[in-house]
Coordinates of C-alpha atoms and ligand atoms in Angstrom, one line a residue:
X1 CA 28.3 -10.3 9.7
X2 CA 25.6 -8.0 8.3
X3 CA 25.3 -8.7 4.2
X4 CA 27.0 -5.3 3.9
X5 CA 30.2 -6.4 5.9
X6 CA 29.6 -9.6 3.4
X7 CA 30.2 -7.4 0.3
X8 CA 32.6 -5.2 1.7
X9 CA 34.7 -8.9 2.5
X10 CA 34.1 -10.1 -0.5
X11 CA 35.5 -6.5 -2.7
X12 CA 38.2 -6.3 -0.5
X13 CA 39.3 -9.5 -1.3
X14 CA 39.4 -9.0 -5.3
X15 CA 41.0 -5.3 -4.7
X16 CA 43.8 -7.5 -2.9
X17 CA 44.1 -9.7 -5.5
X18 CA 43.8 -6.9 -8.6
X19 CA 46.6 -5.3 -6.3
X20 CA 49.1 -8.2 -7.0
X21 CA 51.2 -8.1 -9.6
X22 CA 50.9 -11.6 -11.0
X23 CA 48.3 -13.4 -10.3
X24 CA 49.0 -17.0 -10.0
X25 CA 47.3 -20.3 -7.9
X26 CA 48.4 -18.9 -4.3
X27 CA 46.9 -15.4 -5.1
X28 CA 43.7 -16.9 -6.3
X29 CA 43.5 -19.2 -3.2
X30 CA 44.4 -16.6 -1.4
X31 CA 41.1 -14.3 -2.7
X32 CA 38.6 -17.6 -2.8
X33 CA 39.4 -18.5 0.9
X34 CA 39.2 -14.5 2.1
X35 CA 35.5 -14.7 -0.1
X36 CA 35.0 -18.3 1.8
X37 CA 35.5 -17.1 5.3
X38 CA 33.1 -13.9 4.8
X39 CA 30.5 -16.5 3.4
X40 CA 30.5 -18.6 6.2
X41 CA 30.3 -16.1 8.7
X42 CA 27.8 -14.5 6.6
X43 CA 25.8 -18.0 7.5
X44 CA 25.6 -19.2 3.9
X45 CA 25.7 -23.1 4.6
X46 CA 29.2 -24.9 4.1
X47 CA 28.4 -27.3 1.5
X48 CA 27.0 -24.3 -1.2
X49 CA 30.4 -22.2 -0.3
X50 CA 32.8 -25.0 -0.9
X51 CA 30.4 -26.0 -4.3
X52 CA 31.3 -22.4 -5.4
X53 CA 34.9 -22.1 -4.3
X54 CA 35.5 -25.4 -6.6
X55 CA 33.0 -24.3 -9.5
X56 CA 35.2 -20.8 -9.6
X57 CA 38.6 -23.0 -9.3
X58 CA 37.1 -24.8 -12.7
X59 CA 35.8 -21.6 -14.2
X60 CA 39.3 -19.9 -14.0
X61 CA 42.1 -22.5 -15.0
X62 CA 45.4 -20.0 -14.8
X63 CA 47.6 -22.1 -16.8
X64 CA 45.2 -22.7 -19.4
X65 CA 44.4 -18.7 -19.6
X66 CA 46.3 -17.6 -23.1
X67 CA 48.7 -14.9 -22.5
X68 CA 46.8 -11.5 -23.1
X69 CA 43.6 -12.3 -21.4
X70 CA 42.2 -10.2 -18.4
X71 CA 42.9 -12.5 -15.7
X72 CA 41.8 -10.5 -12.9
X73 CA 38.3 -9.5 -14.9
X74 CA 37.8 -13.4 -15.5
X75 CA 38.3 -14.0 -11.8
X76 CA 35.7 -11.5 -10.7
X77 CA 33.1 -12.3 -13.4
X78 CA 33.2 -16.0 -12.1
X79 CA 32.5 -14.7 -8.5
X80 CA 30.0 -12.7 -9.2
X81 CA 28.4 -15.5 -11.5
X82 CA 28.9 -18.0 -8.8
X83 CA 27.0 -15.5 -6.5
X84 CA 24.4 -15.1 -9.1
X85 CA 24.0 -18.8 -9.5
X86 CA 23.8 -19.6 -5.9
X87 CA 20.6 -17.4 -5.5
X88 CA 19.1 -18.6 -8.9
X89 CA 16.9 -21.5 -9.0
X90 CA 16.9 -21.3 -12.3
X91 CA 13.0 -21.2 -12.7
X92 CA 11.4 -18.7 -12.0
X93 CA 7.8 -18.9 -9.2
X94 CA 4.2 -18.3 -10.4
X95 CA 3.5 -14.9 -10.9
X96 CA 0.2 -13.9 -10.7
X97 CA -1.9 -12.1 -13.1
X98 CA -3.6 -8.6 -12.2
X99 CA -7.5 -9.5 -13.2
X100 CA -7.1 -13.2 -13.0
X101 CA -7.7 -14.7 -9.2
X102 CA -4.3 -16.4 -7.6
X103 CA -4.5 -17.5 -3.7
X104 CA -1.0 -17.0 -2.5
X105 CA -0.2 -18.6 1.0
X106 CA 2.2 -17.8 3.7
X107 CA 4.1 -19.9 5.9
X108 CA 6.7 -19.7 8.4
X109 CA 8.1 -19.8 11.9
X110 CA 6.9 -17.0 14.2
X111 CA 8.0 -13.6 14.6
X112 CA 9.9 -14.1 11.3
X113 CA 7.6 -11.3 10.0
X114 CA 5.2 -13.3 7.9
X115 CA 2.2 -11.1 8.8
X116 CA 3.9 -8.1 8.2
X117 CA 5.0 -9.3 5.4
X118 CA 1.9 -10.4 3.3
X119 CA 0.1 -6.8 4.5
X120 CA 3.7 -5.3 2.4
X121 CA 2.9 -7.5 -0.3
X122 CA -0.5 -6.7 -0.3
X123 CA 0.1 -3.0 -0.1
X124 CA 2.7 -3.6 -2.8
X125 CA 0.1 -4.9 -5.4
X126 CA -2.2 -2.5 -4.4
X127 CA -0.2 0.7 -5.5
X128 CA -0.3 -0.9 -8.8
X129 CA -3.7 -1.3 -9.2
X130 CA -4.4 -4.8 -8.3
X131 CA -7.7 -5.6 -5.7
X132 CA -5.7 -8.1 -2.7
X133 CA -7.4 -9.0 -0.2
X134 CA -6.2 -10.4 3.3
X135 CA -7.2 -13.8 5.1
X136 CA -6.4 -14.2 8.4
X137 CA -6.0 -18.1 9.2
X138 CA -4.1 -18.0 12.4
X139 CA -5.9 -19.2 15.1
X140 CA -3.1 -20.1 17.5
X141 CA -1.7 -16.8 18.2
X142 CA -3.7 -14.8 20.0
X143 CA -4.0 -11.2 18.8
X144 CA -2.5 -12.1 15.3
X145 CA -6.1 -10.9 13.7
X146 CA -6.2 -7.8 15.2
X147 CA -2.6 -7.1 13.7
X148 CA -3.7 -8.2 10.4
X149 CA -6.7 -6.0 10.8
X150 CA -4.8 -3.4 11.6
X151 CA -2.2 -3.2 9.4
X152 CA -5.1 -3.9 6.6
X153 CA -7.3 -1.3 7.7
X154 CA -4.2 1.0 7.5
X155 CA -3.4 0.5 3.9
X156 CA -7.4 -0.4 3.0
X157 CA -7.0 -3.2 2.0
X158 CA -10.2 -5.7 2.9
X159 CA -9.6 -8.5 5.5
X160 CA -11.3 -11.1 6.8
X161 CA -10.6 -13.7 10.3
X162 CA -12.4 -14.7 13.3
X163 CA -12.3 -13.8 17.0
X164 CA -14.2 -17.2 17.7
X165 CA -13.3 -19.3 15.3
X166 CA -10.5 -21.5 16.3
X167 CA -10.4 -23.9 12.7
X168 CA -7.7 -22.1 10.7
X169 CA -9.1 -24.2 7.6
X170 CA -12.7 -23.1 7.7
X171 CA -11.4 -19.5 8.0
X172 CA -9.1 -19.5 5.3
X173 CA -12.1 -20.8 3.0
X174 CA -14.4 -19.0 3.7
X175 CA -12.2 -16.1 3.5
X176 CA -10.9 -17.4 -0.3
X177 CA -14.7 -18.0 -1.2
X178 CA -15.7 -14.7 0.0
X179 CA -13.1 -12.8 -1.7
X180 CA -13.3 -14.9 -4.7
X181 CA -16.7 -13.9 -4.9
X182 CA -15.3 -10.2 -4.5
X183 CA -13.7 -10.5 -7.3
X184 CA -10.5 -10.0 -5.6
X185 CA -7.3 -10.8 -7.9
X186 CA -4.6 -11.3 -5.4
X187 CA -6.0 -13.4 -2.0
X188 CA -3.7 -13.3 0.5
X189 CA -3.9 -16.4 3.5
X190 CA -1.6 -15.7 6.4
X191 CA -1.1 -18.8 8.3
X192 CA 0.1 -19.6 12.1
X193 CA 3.7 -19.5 12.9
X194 CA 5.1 -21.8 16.0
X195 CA 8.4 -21.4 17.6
X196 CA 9.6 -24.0 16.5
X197 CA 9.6 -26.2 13.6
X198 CA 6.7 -29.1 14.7
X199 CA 4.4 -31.4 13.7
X200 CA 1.0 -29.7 14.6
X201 CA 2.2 -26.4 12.6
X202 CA 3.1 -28.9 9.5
X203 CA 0.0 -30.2 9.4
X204 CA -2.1 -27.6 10.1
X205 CA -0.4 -26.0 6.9
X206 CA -1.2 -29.1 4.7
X207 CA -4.6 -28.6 5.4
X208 CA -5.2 -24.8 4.6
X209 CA -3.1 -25.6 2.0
X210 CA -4.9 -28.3 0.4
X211 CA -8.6 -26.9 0.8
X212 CA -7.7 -23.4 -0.4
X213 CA -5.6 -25.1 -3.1
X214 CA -3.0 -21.8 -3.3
X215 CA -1.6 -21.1 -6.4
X216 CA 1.5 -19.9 -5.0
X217 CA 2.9 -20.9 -1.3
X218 CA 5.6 -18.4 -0.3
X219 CA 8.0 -19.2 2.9
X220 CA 9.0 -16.0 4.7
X221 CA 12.2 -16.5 6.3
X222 CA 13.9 -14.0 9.1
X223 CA 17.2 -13.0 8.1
X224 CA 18.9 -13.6 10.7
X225 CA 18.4 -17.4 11.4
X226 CA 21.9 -18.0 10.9
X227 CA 23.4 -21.5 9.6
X228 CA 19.9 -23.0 10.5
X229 CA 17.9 -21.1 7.5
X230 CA 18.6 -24.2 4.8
X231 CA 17.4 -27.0 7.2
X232 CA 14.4 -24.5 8.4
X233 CA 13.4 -23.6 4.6
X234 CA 14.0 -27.8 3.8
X235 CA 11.7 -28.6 6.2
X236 CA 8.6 -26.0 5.0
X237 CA 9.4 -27.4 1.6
X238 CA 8.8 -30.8 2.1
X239 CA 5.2 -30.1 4.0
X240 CA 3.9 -27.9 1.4
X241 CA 4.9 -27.1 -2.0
X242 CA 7.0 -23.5 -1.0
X243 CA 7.7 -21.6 -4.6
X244 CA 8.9 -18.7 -3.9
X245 CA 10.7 -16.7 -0.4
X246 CA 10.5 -13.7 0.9
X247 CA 13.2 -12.8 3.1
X248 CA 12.5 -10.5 5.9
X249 CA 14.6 -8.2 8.4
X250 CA 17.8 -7.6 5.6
X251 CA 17.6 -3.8 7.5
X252 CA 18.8 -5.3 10.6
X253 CA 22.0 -6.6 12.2
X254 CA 21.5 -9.9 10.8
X255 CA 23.8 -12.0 8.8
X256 CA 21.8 -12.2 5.8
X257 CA 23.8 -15.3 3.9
X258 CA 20.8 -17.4 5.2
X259 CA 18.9 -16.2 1.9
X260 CA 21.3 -17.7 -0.1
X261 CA 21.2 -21.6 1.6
X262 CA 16.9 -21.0 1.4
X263 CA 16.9 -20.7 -2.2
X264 CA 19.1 -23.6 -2.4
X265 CA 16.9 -25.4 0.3
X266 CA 14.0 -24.5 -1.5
X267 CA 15.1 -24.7 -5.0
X268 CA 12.5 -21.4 -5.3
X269 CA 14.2 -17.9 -6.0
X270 CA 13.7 -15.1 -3.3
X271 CA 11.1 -12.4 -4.9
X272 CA 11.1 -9.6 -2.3
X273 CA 13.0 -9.0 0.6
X274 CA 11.9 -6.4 3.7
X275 CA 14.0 -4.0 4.7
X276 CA 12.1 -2.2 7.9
X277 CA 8.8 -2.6 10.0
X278 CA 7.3 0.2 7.6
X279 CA 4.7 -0.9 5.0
X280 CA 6.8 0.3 2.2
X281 CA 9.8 -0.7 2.9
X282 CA 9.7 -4.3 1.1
X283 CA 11.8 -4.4 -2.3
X284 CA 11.5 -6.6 -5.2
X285 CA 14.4 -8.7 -5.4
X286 CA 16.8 -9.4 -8.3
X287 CA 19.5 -11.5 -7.8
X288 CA 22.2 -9.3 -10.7
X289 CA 21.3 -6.0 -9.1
X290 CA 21.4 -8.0 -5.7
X291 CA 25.0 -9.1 -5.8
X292 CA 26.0 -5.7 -7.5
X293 CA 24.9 -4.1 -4.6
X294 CA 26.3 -6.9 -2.8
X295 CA 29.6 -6.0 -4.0
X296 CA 29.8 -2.2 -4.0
X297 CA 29.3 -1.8 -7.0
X298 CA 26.1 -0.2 -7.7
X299 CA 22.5 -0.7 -9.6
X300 CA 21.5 1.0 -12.3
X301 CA 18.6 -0.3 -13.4
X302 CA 17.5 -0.3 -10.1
X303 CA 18.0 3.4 -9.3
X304 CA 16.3 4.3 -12.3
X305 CA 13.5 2.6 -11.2
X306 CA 13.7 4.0 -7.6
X307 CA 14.1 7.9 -9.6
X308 CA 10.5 6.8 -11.1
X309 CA 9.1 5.7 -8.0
X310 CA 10.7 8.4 -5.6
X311 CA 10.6 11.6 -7.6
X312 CA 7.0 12.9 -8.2
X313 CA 5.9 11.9 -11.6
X314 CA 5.5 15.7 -12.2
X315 CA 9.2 16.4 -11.5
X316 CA 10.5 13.2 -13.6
X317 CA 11.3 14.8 -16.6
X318 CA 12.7 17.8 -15.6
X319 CA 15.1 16.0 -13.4
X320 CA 15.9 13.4 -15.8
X321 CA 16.6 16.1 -18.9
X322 CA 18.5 18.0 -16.5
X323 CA 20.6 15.2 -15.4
X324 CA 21.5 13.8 -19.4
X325 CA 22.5 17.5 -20.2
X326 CA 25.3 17.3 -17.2
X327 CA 23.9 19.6 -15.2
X328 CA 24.0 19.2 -11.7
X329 CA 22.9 21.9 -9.9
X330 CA 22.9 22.3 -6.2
X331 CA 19.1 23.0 -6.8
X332 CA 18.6 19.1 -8.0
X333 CA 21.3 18.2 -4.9
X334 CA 18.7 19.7 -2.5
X335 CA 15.4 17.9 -4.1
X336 CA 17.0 14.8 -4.4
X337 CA 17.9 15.2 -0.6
X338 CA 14.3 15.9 -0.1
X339 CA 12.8 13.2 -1.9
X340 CA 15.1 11.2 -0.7
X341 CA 13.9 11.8 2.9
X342 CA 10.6 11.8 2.1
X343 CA 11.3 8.1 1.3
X344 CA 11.6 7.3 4.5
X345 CA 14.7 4.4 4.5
X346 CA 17.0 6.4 2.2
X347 CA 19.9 3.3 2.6
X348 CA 17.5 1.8 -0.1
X349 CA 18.2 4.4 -2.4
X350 CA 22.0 5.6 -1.8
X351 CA 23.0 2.2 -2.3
X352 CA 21.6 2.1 -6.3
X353 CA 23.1 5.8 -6.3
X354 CA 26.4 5.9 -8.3
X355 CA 28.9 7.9 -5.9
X356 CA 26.4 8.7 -3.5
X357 CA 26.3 5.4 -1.6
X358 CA 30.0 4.5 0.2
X359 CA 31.0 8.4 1.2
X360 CA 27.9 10.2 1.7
X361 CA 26.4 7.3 3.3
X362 CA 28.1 4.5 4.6
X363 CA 26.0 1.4 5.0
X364 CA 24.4 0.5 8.5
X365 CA 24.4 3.9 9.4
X366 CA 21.9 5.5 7.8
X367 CA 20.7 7.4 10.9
X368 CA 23.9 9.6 10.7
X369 CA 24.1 9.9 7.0
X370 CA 20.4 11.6 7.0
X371 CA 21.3 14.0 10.1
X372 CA 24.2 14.9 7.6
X373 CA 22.0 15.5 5.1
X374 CA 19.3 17.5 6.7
X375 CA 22.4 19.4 7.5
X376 CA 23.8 20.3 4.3
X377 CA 19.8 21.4 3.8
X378 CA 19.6 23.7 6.0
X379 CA 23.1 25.3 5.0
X380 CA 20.9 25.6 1.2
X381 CA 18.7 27.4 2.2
X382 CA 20.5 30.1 3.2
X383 CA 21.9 30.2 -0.3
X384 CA 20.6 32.3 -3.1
X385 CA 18.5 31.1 -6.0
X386 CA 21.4 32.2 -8.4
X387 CA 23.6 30.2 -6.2
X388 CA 21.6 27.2 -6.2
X389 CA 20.5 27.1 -9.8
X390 CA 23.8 27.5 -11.1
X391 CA 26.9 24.9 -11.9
X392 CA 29.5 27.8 -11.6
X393 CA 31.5 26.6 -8.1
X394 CA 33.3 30.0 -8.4
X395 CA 30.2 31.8 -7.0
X396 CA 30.9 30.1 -3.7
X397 CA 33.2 33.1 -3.1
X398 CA 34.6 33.1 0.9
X399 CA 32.1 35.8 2.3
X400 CA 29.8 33.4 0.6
X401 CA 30.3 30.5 2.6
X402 CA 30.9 32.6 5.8
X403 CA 27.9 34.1 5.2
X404 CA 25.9 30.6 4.2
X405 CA 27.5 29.5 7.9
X406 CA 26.3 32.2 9.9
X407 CA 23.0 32.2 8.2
X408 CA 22.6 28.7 9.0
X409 CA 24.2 28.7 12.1
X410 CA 27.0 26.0 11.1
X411 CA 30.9 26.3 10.5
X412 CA 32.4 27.3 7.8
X413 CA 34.4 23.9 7.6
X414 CA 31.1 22.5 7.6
X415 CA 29.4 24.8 4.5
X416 CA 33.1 23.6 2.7
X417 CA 32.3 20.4 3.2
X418 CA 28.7 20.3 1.5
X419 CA 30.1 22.3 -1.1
X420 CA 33.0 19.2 -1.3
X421 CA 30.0 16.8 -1.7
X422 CA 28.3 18.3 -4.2
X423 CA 31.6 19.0 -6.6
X424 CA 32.0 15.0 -5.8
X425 CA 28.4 14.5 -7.2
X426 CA 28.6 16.8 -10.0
X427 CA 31.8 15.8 -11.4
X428 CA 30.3 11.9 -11.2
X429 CA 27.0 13.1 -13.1
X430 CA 28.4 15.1 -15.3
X431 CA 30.0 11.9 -16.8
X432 CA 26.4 11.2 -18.2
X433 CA 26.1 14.0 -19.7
X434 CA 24.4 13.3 -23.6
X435 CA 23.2 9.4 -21.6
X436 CA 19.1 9.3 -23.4
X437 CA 17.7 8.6 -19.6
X438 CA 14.8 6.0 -20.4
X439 CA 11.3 6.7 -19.7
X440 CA 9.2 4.6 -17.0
X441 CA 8.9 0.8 -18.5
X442 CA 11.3 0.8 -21.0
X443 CA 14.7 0.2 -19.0
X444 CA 15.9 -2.1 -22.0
X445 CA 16.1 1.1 -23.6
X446 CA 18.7 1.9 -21.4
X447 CA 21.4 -0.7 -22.9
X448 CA 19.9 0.5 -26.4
X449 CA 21.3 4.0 -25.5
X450 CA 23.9 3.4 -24.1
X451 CA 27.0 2.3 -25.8
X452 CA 30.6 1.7 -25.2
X453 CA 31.6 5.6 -24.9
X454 CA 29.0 6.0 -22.2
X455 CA 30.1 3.2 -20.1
X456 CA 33.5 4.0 -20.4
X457 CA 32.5 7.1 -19.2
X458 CA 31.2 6.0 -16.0
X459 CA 33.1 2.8 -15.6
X460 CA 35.9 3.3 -12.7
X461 CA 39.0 4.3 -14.7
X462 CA 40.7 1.4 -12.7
X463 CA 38.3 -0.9 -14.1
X464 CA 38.4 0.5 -17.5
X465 CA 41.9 0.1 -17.8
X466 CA 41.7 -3.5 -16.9
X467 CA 39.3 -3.8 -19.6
X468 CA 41.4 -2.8 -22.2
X469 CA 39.7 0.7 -22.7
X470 CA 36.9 1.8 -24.4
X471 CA 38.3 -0.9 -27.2
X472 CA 38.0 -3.6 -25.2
X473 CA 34.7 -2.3 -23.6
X474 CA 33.5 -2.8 -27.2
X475 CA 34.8 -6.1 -27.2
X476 CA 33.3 -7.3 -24.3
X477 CA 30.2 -5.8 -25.0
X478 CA 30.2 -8.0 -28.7
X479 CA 31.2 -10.8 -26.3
X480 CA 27.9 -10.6 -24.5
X481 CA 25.6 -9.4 -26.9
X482 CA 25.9 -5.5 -26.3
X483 CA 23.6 -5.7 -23.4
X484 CA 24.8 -2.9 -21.7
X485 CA 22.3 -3.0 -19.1
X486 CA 23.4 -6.6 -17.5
X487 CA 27.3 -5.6 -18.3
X488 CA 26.6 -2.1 -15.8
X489 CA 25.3 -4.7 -13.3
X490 CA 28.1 -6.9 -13.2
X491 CA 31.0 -4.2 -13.4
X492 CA 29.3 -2.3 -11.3
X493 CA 29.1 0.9 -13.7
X494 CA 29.0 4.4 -12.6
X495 CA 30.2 4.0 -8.9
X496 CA 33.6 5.4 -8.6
Ligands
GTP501 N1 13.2 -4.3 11.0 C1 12.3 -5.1 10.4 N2 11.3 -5.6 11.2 C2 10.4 -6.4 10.6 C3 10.4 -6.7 9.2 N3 9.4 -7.5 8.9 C4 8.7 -7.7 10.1 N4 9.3 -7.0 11.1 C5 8.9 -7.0 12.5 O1 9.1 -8.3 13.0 C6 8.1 -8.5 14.1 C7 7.4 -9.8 13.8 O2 6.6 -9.6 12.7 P1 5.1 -10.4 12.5 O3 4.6 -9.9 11.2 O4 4.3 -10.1 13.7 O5 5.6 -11.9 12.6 P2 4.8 -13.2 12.2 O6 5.8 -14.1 11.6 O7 3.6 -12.9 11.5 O8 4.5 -13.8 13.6 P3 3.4 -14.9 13.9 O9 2.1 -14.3 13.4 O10 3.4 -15.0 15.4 O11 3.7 -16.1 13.2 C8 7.3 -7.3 14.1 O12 7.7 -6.4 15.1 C9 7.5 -6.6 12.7 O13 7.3 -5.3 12.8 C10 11.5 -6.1 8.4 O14 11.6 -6.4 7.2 N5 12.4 -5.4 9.1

């Protein structure tokens, strides 16, 4: 079960139980063993699922719940809580300082990406303006030098290995020395990977580890290692001293519940996860947004930050003023469709999107959902520029959309459909209509601005009414300190 499938599982299971009239101990039993199953065949180990089914049992005691409380919202903020907790350590890894020298090593099995993965987090650093540098200390697998040279001569980011030298610890210091002299801030040591979990690659790790002294040693897991990842990540973490993972792969097939059992392995929270081959495609990770997402229901913070880091700084304002005022234009439709292909992986993005991500692009098929798109493109531009610039659907008169068909050379049904979409769109951004967007770095400005009429605003209705309204949005937003930003993630605000 891919993690999408997990989330899907997982909502379903609450919308069943929100669906039942009263809720008592069979329908909450009911809902915890529907979310058990989907964990366990998601791979997260046995022992943290039954932890969390009992820890949500305790959470929500039915008969001691006064009459008048929100039962069903208790239920679900527990689960997503427990989920939150199971992928929290609870301390957060080193974090290294831009200007300041950190040696950050990598370790794990082969082919679980790890050399991919520390040219992405490289390349990552990079882009905002840090000096990395690369160190190639695996000497067992032949041809794993000339990757990392490649990949760092791709992104230019200086490198340094051996085609003769076969000790991977006098390469990996010399490298650290070299780049340390090279005032580098970020020095990266990739390390051999073996098949297998065994002896000679444990050891070999203690020693690069111990005579480049790493200030951070980050295990990158594949995702789809399945029931093995918590013994696998135990086993790195009792050779060297892992503080952080980086899970790898989560664009795949795999069953992605693995991350969950490594930070518990591990006891060291998950800081980025990959999500393709493609240099770029490697995402910070934070576990609220993370089990949002996880559960359908959205991330803003995180597609604010993706609008900052997808839409050309030059076009940021615009979009974002146009956007507060409610005016969603088929014009913004199209650029956003543009950038958004630009981006390469646009599942990344549609799933922080609210109402763009379940319709207009079902996860796991992504492939289909931007042939769509490029579709409903080329039916735009055989509109007008009053047509596009304009919020007025009653331009879209019938010649019009025969005439946008034939133009384009697509049905009419077709041109009806994009024009569906973007009603869909509009009518879901028009609910932010007066929202103060933030500016780049200042996302707690976001739960600042935005109080308990905008989030009832783009709350689902069904959730609002659960909630008590926009008075007991207000309430709940006291409860927790007004912090609108953190209450977004965990209702999952604006995706309806
Ligand atoms: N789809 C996808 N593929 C990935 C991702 N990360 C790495 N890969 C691919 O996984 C394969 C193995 O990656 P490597 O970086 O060579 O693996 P490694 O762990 O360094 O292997 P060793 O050096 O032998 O230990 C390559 O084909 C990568 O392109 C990812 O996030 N998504």
């Amino acid at each position: 079960m891919v993690l999408a499938q997990l989330g899907g599982s997982i909502s379903r299971a609450i919308q069943q139980m929100s669906n039942a009239t009263i809720i008592d101990e069979k329908v909450l039993n009911e809902c915890l063993n529907e979310i058990t199953r989907a964990l366990l065949q998601s791979d997260v180990q046995f022992k943290l699922v039954r932890d969390m089914q009992t820890n949500i049992k305790k959470i929500v005691n039915l008969d001691d719940l006064a009459a008048g409380h929100n039962k069903r919202r208790i239920i679900q903020q527990a689960i997503f809580n427990e989920l939150c907790k199971m992928l929290d350590p609870g301390k957060p890894s080193f974090t290294p300082k831009k200007g300041k020298t950190s040696v950050i090593m990598f370790v794990g099995l082969q082919g679980s990406g790890k050399t991919t993965t520390c040219t992405k987090y490289a390349y990552y650093h990079q882009k905002k303006g840090w000096k990395p540098a690369l160190v190639c200390a695996d000497t067992f697998r032949a041809g794993a030098f000339d990757q990392l040279k490649q990949n760092a001569t791709k992104a230019k980011i200086p490198f340094y290995g051996s085609y003769t030298e076969s000790d991977p610890v006098r390469i990996a210091v010399e490298g650290v020395d070299r780049f340390k002299k090279e005032n580098c801030d970020l020095i990266i040591v990739d390390t051999s990977g073996r098949h297998k979990q065994e002896a000679a690659l444990f050891e070999e790790m203690r020693q690069v580890s111990e005579a480049t002294k790493p200030d951070l040693v980050i295990f990158v897991m594949d995702s789809s290692i399945g029931q093995a990842a918590f013994d696998q990540a135990q086993a790195f973490k009792q050779s060297v001293a892992v503080g952080a993972v980086i899970v790898t792969k989560m664009d795949g097939h795999a069953k992605g519940g693995g991350a969950l059992s490594a930070v518990a392995a591990t006891k060291s929270p998950v800081i980025f996860i990959g999500t393709g081959e493609h240099m770029d495609e490697f995402e910070v990770f934070d576990v609220k947004p993370f089990v949002s997402r996880l559960l359908g229901m959205g991330d803003w913070s995180g597609f604010m930050d993706k609008i900052h880091e997808v839409v050309p700084m030059d076009q940021q304002p615009e979009l974002l003023q146009k956007l507060s005022e409610g005016n969603f234009t088929l014009r913004i439709m199209y650029e956003q469709f543009q950038n958004i292909l630009k981006m390469g992986p646009i599942g990344q993005v549609f799933s922080m999107l609210p109402g763009f991500s379940s319709e207009l692009m079902p996860k796991g098929r992504e492939k289909e959902s931007q042939a769509k798109i490029k579709r409903y493109m080329t039916m735009m531009d055989s509109m007008t520029n009053e047509e596009l610039d304009s919020s007025n659907p009653k331009l879209m008169t019938d010649s019009r959309i025969m005439r946008i068909a034939r133009g384009s050379g697509r049905q009419v049904g077709e041109v009806m459909e994009m024009l569906e979409e973007y009603k869909r769109l509009a009518k879901i951004w028009s609910k932010l209509k007066g929202l103060k967007i933030p500016k780049k770095g200042e996302m707690s400005a976001l739960s600042r601005n935005m109080n308990a009429q905008h989030m009832s605003k783009v709350l689902p209705q069904q959730m609002l009414k659960q909630i008590g309204g926009v008075g007991g949005l207000q309430n709940l937003m006291k409860q927790m300190g007004g912090n609108a930003k953190d209450m977004m993630g965990m209702l999952g605000g604006g995706d309806r």
